[in-house]
């Protein structure tokens, strides 16, 4: 009895709005019945009571993508009510970045125009740019944040990550090494990532310095880098197209020059 189901599920979610699983099961019933329009109605009702729920937004976006993708943009625009309180658009963007990161970048740009001064908007937009490999754009957005926000451990980590990916290794290392590990005791995941990544950032900085020295020596040459691979005692020369894949070529050359591939069977190199 769907009327009974709706009444019961509505009562449960009203009694405890944080019981997201009950709400998702309510919507999933109609999804399993292939009544996606009704599932979207249920999720819309739940979002009215809990407009910042990432799980509800994720379910709504996934359902809309199957049922009618044209519903997504108008739904997002309806959230733009008060630029000083962008919590609901930010939640939507966060869920959208997981489902369609490139479309989320478009929505992020619209959000920046709508609420240009809110720091949380800038952070979520920067995360979206980072997720689509627009590292320089993401770093540029982050640098517009006030220092007290930019220096927060999780934001500083994001900033360092964007700079590192854009080959600003010294700046990336300086920012990451300045993060106070004692200040993130309540964030064990971030602390683990920092302890793991910081030595790698330092190593990358040293490797990059050597790489730049080698590039300077080769600056007068128009030839692509060559690597010799020995298979069963026979040399094979590989030409690396740095202009077409600069990150991949730089990483492969750095790993080769460290000797990490010496004696390694060809089938073990990926």
Tab-separated table of C-alpha atoms in Angstrom:
chain	number	residue	atom	x	y	z
A	1	UNK	CA	0.000	0.000	0.000
A	2	UNK	CA	1.879	3.039	-1.246
A	3	UNK	CA	-0.277	5.481	0.690
A	4	UNK	CA	0.617	3.634	3.885
A	5	UNK	CA	4.274	3.558	2.829
A	6	UNK	CA	4.336	7.308	2.199
A	7	UNK	CA	2.613	8.073	5.497
A	8	UNK	CA	4.921	5.823	7.503
A	9	UNK	CA	8.139	6.944	5.797
A	10	UNK	CA	7.155	10.596	6.092
A	11	UNK	CA	6.459	10.128	9.809
A	12	UNK	CA	9.820	8.439	10.380
A	13	UNK	CA	11.792	11.132	8.573
A	14	UNK	CA	9.873	13.936	10.287
A	15	UNK	CA	10.504	12.350	13.675
A	16	UNK	CA	14.229	12.160	12.918
A	17	UNK	CA	15.288	14.263	9.900
A	18	UNK	CA	18.838	12.915	10.252
A	19	UNK	CA	17.655	9.377	9.521
A	20	UNK	CA	18.825	9.647	5.939
A	21	UNK	CA	18.787	5.904	5.323
A	22	UNK	CA	15.041	5.759	5.925
A	23	UNK	CA	14.528	8.547	3.412
A	24	UNK	CA	16.749	6.860	0.838
A	25	UNK	CA	14.849	3.590	1.254
A	26	UNK	CA	11.591	5.465	0.729
A	27	UNK	CA	12.843	6.923	-2.556
A	28	UNK	CA	14.479	3.635	-3.568
A	29	UNK	CA	11.119	1.862	-3.401
A	30	UNK	CA	9.819	3.988	-6.276
A	31	UNK	CA	13.116	3.755	-8.139
A	32	UNK	CA	12.891	-0.025	-8.019
A	33	UNK	CA	9.344	0.271	-9.362
A	34	UNK	CA	10.799	2.315	-12.256
A	35	UNK	CA	8.763	5.311	-11.142
A	36	UNK	CA	11.625	7.751	-11.197
A	37	UNK	CA	9.367	10.793	-11.275
A	38	UNK	CA	7.854	9.763	-7.948
A	39	UNK	CA	11.309	8.990	-6.556
A	40	UNK	CA	12.389	12.542	-7.442
A	41	UNK	CA	9.285	13.906	-5.717
A	42	UNK	CA	10.148	11.978	-2.551
A	43	UNK	CA	13.757	13.172	-2.608
A	44	UNK	CA	12.567	16.725	-3.239
A	45	UNK	CA	10.325	16.520	-0.188
A	46	UNK	CA	13.187	15.188	1.914
A	47	UNK	CA	15.504	17.935	0.676
A	48	UNK	CA	13.004	20.560	1.738
A	49	UNK	CA	13.594	19.405	5.319
A	50	UNK	CA	17.296	18.638	4.941
A	51	UNK	CA	18.633	20.865	2.131
A	52	UNK	CA	22.312	20.240	2.855
A	53	UNK	CA	22.192	16.433	2.880
A	54	UNK	CA	24.880	15.168	0.502
A	55	UNK	CA	23.317	11.709	0.363
A	56	UNK	CA	19.918	13.077	-0.638
A	57	UNK	CA	21.461	15.333	-3.272
A	58	UNK	CA	23.563	12.484	-4.603
A	59	UNK	CA	20.472	10.279	-4.935
A	60	UNK	CA	18.490	13.101	-6.541
A	61	UNK	CA	21.206	13.829	-9.128
A	62	UNK	CA	21.691	10.144	-9.965
A	63	UNK	CA	17.949	9.702	-10.441
A	64	UNK	CA	17.579	12.865	-12.502
A	65	UNK	CA	20.476	11.859	-14.750
A	66	UNK	CA	18.556	8.705	-15.681
A	67	UNK	CA	15.049	10.153	-15.736
A	68	UNK	CA	15.610	13.574	-17.316
A	69	UNK	CA	19.014	15.323	-17.164
A	70	UNK	CA	17.353	18.593	-18.213
A	71	UNK	CA	15.913	18.826	-14.688
A	72	UNK	CA	19.312	19.302	-13.079
A	73	UNK	CA	20.233	22.856	-14.043
A	74	UNK	CA	16.842	24.430	-13.206
A	75	UNK	CA	16.853	22.621	-9.856
A	76	UNK	CA	20.261	24.053	-9.085
A	77	UNK	CA	19.204	27.585	-10.019
A	78	UNK	CA	16.256	27.373	-7.616
A	79	UNK	CA	18.736	27.004	-4.757
A	80	UNK	CA	20.277	30.406	-5.442
A	81	UNK	CA	18.227	32.448	-3.027
A	82	UNK	CA	20.512	34.222	-0.567
A	83	UNK	CA	24.175	34.743	-1.578
A	84	UNK	CA	25.088	35.122	2.096
A	85	UNK	CA	23.751	31.620	2.853
A	86	UNK	CA	24.977	29.323	0.065
A	87	UNK	CA	24.893	26.090	2.081
A	88	UNK	CA	22.350	24.331	-0.160
A	89	UNK	CA	24.091	25.205	-3.468
A	90	UNK	CA	27.391	24.083	-1.944
A	91	UNK	CA	25.869	20.734	-0.954
A	92	UNK	CA	24.469	20.359	-4.485
A	93	UNK	CA	27.869	21.182	-6.008
A	94	UNK	CA	29.626	18.694	-3.738
A	95	UNK	CA	27.303	15.908	-4.875
A	96	UNK	CA	27.498	17.044	-8.493
A	97	UNK	CA	31.301	16.892	-8.431
A	98	UNK	CA	31.073	13.180	-7.688
A	99	UNK	CA	28.619	12.474	-10.515
A	100	UNK	CA	29.546	14.898	-13.289
A	101	UNK	CA	32.656	16.907	-12.347
A	102	UNK	CA	32.798	18.866	-15.616
A	103	UNK	CA	29.181	20.006	-15.374
A	104	UNK	CA	29.856	20.828	-11.728
A	105	UNK	CA	32.593	23.239	-12.850
A	106	UNK	CA	30.027	25.100	-14.952
A	107	UNK	CA	27.674	25.302	-11.983
A	108	UNK	CA	30.584	26.388	-9.805
A	109	UNK	CA	31.351	29.318	-12.079
A	110	UNK	CA	27.700	30.389	-11.886
A	111	UNK	CA	27.849	30.099	-8.097
A	112	UNK	CA	30.933	32.299	-7.972
A	113	UNK	CA	29.115	34.985	-9.957
A	114	UNK	CA	26.115	34.709	-7.648
A	115	UNK	CA	28.062	34.672	-4.359
A	116	UNK	CA	31.586	35.943	-5.155
A	117	UNK	CA	32.598	36.918	-1.615
A	118	UNK	CA	31.662	33.805	0.342
A	119	UNK	CA	34.817	31.809	1.214
A	120	UNK	CA	33.019	28.447	1.308
A	121	UNK	CA	31.887	29.013	-2.279
A	122	UNK	CA	35.455	29.681	-3.373
A	123	UNK	CA	36.666	26.516	-1.655
A	124	UNK	CA	34.072	24.235	-3.259
A	125	UNK	CA	34.719	25.829	-6.664
A	126	UNK	CA	38.459	25.269	-6.224
A	127	UNK	CA	37.835	21.628	-5.336
A	128	UNK	CA	35.812	21.236	-8.507
A	129	UNK	CA	38.541	22.786	-10.636
A	130	UNK	CA	41.106	20.535	-8.984
A	131	UNK	CA	38.933	17.515	-9.740
A	132	UNK	CA	38.956	18.345	-13.462
A	133	UNK	CA	42.732	18.913	-13.566
A	134	UNK	CA	42.473	22.699	-13.818
A	135	UNK	CA	45.174	23.070	-11.206
A	136	UNK	CA	46.289	26.624	-11.972
A	137	UNK	CA	42.689	27.885	-11.942
A	138	UNK	CA	42.032	26.132	-8.639
A	139	UNK	CA	45.148	27.652	-7.052
A	140	UNK	CA	44.172	31.096	-8.348
A	141	UNK	CA	40.754	30.836	-6.681
A	142	UNK	CA	42.292	29.682	-3.399
A	143	UNK	CA	44.732	32.586	-3.281
A	144	UNK	CA	41.774	34.985	-3.122
A	145	UNK	CA	40.834	33.579	0.297
A	146	UNK	CA	41.721	35.453	3.488
A	147	UNK	CA	44.929	34.178	5.093
A	148	UNK	CA	43.141	32.797	8.147
A	149	UNK	CA	41.091	30.517	5.862
A	150	UNK	CA	43.857	29.735	3.375
A	151	UNK	CA	46.066	28.604	6.261
A	152	UNK	CA	43.546	26.121	7.622
A	153	UNK	CA	45.143	22.664	7.380
A	154	UNK	CA	42.605	21.166	4.957
A	155	UNK	CA	42.642	24.263	2.715
A	156	UNK	CA	46.432	24.531	2.830
A	157	UNK	CA	46.650	20.869	1.820
A	158	UNK	CA	44.352	21.506	-1.152
A	159	UNK	CA	46.378	24.582	-2.121
A	160	UNK	CA	49.641	22.631	-1.921
A	161	UNK	CA	48.153	19.813	-3.979
A	162	UNK	CA	47.098	22.198	-6.766
A	163	UNK	CA	50.493	23.888	-6.860
A	164	UNK	CA	52.286	20.536	-6.900
A	165	UNK	CA	50.184	19.301	-9.818
A	166	UNK	CA	51.009	22.528	-11.685
A	167	UNK	CA	54.774	21.944	-11.132
A	168	UNK	CA	55.235	24.652	-8.474
A	169	UNK	CA	57.079	22.181	-6.292
A	170	UNK	CA	58.863	24.642	-3.997
A	171	UNK	CA	55.679	26.532	-3.125
A	172	UNK	CA	53.793	23.264	-2.696
A	173	UNK	CA	56.420	21.955	-0.299
A	174	UNK	CA	56.625	25.215	1.656
A	175	UNK	CA	52.872	25.296	2.209
A	176	UNK	CA	52.578	21.647	3.185
A	177	UNK	CA	55.579	21.697	5.510
A	178	UNK	CA	54.130	24.737	7.308
A	179	UNK	CA	50.948	22.880	8.311
A	180	UNK	CA	50.859	22.317	12.062
A	181	UNK	CA	50.265	18.599	12.611
A	182	UNK	CA	49.286	19.246	16.228
A	183	UNK	CA	46.394	21.397	14.996
A	184	UNK	CA	44.749	18.490	13.164
A	185	UNK	CA	44.581	15.902	15.942
A	186	UNK	CA	40.825	15.650	15.396
A	187	UNK	CA	41.317	14.867	11.691
A	188	UNK	CA	43.231	11.578	11.572
A	189	UNK	CA	42.660	11.101	7.833
A	190	UNK	CA	44.248	14.432	6.983
A	191	UNK	CA	47.096	13.785	9.414
A	192	UNK	CA	47.870	10.440	7.760
A	193	UNK	CA	47.862	12.000	4.294
A	194	UNK	CA	50.196	14.760	5.419
A	195	UNK	CA	52.671	12.385	7.034
A	196	UNK	CA	52.647	10.254	3.888
A	197	UNK	CA	52.803	13.063	1.330
A	198	UNK	CA	55.319	15.433	2.911
A	199	UNK	CA	58.392	13.205	2.269
A	200	UNK	CA	57.153	12.658	-1.300
A	201	UNK	CA	56.832	16.412	-1.806
A	202	UNK	CA	60.397	16.884	-0.579
A	203	UNK	CA	61.623	14.117	-2.873
A	204	UNK	CA	59.747	15.627	-5.823
A	205	UNK	CA	61.355	18.987	-5.133
A	206	UNK	CA	64.836	17.476	-5.266
A	207	UNK	CA	64.014	15.486	-8.397
A	208	UNK	CA	62.539	18.541	-10.103
A	209	UNK	CA	65.692	20.531	-9.458
A	210	UNK	CA	67.754	17.850	-11.185
A	211	UNK	CA	65.227	17.663	-13.998
A	212	UNK	CA	65.436	21.421	-14.596
A	213	UNK	CA	69.213	21.236	-14.694
A	214	UNK	CA	68.993	18.507	-17.337
A	215	UNK	CA	66.407	20.494	-19.269
A	216	UNK	CA	68.742	23.483	-19.255
A	217	UNK	CA	71.496	21.330	-20.739
A	218	UNK	CA	69.117	20.118	-23.441
A	219	UNK	CA	67.524	23.507	-24.118
A	220	UNK	CA	69.372	23.918	-27.399
A	221	UNK	CA	68.203	20.562	-28.668
A	222	UNK	CA	64.910	20.004	-30.474
A	223	UNK	CA	65.038	16.252	-29.950
A	224	UNK	CA	62.637	14.452	-27.658
A	225	UNK	CA	64.138	12.575	-24.674
A	226	UNK	CA	65.214	9.015	-25.414
A	227	UNK	CA	65.247	6.088	-22.990
A	228	UNK	CA	67.006	2.796	-23.621
A	229	UNK	CA	65.171	-0.350	-22.570
A	230	UNK	CA	67.039	-3.670	-22.660
A	231	UNK	CA	64.926	-6.736	-23.434
A	232	UNK	CA	66.658	-10.100	-23.406
A	233	UNK	CA	69.977	-8.327	-23.865
A	234	UNK	CA	68.775	-6.327	-26.856
A	235	UNK	CA	68.503	-2.526	-26.582
A	236	UNK	CA	65.248	-0.779	-27.521
A	237	UNK	CA	65.152	3.018	-27.654
A	238	UNK	CA	61.951	4.773	-26.603
A	239	UNK	CA	61.195	8.314	-27.715
A	240	UNK	CA	59.207	10.338	-25.177
A	241	UNK	CA	56.983	13.157	-26.459
A	242	UNK	CA	57.296	15.713	-23.672
A	243	UNK	CA	55.230	18.347	-25.466
A	244	UNK	CA	52.237	16.036	-25.663
A	245	UNK	CA	52.464	14.457	-22.192
A	246	UNK	CA	54.718	16.628	-20.001
A	247	UNK	CA	53.609	15.221	-16.636
A	248	UNK	CA	53.911	11.591	-17.698
A	249	UNK	CA	57.289	12.106	-19.375
A	250	UNK	CA	58.702	14.034	-16.406
A	251	UNK	CA	57.551	11.362	-13.956
A	252	UNK	CA	58.928	8.526	-16.102
A	253	UNK	CA	62.295	10.243	-16.553
A	254	UNK	CA	62.584	11.010	-12.840
A	255	UNK	CA	61.790	7.406	-11.914
A	256	UNK	CA	64.257	6.110	-14.504
A	257	UNK	CA	67.071	8.379	-13.329
A	258	UNK	CA	66.544	7.255	-9.747
A	259	UNK	CA	67.230	3.720	-10.953
A	260	UNK	CA	63.854	2.372	-9.873
A	261	UNK	CA	63.553	0.319	-13.078
A	262	UNK	CA	67.042	-1.210	-12.950
A	263	UNK	CA	66.812	-5.000	-13.085
A	264	UNK	CA	63.017	-4.899	-13.169
A	265	UNK	CA	61.331	-7.353	-15.540
A	266	UNK	CA	59.629	-5.587	-18.438
A	267	UNK	CA	56.229	-7.079	-17.570
A	268	UNK	CA	56.413	-5.470	-14.117
A	269	UNK	CA	56.565	-1.933	-15.485
A	270	UNK	CA	53.131	-0.314	-15.736
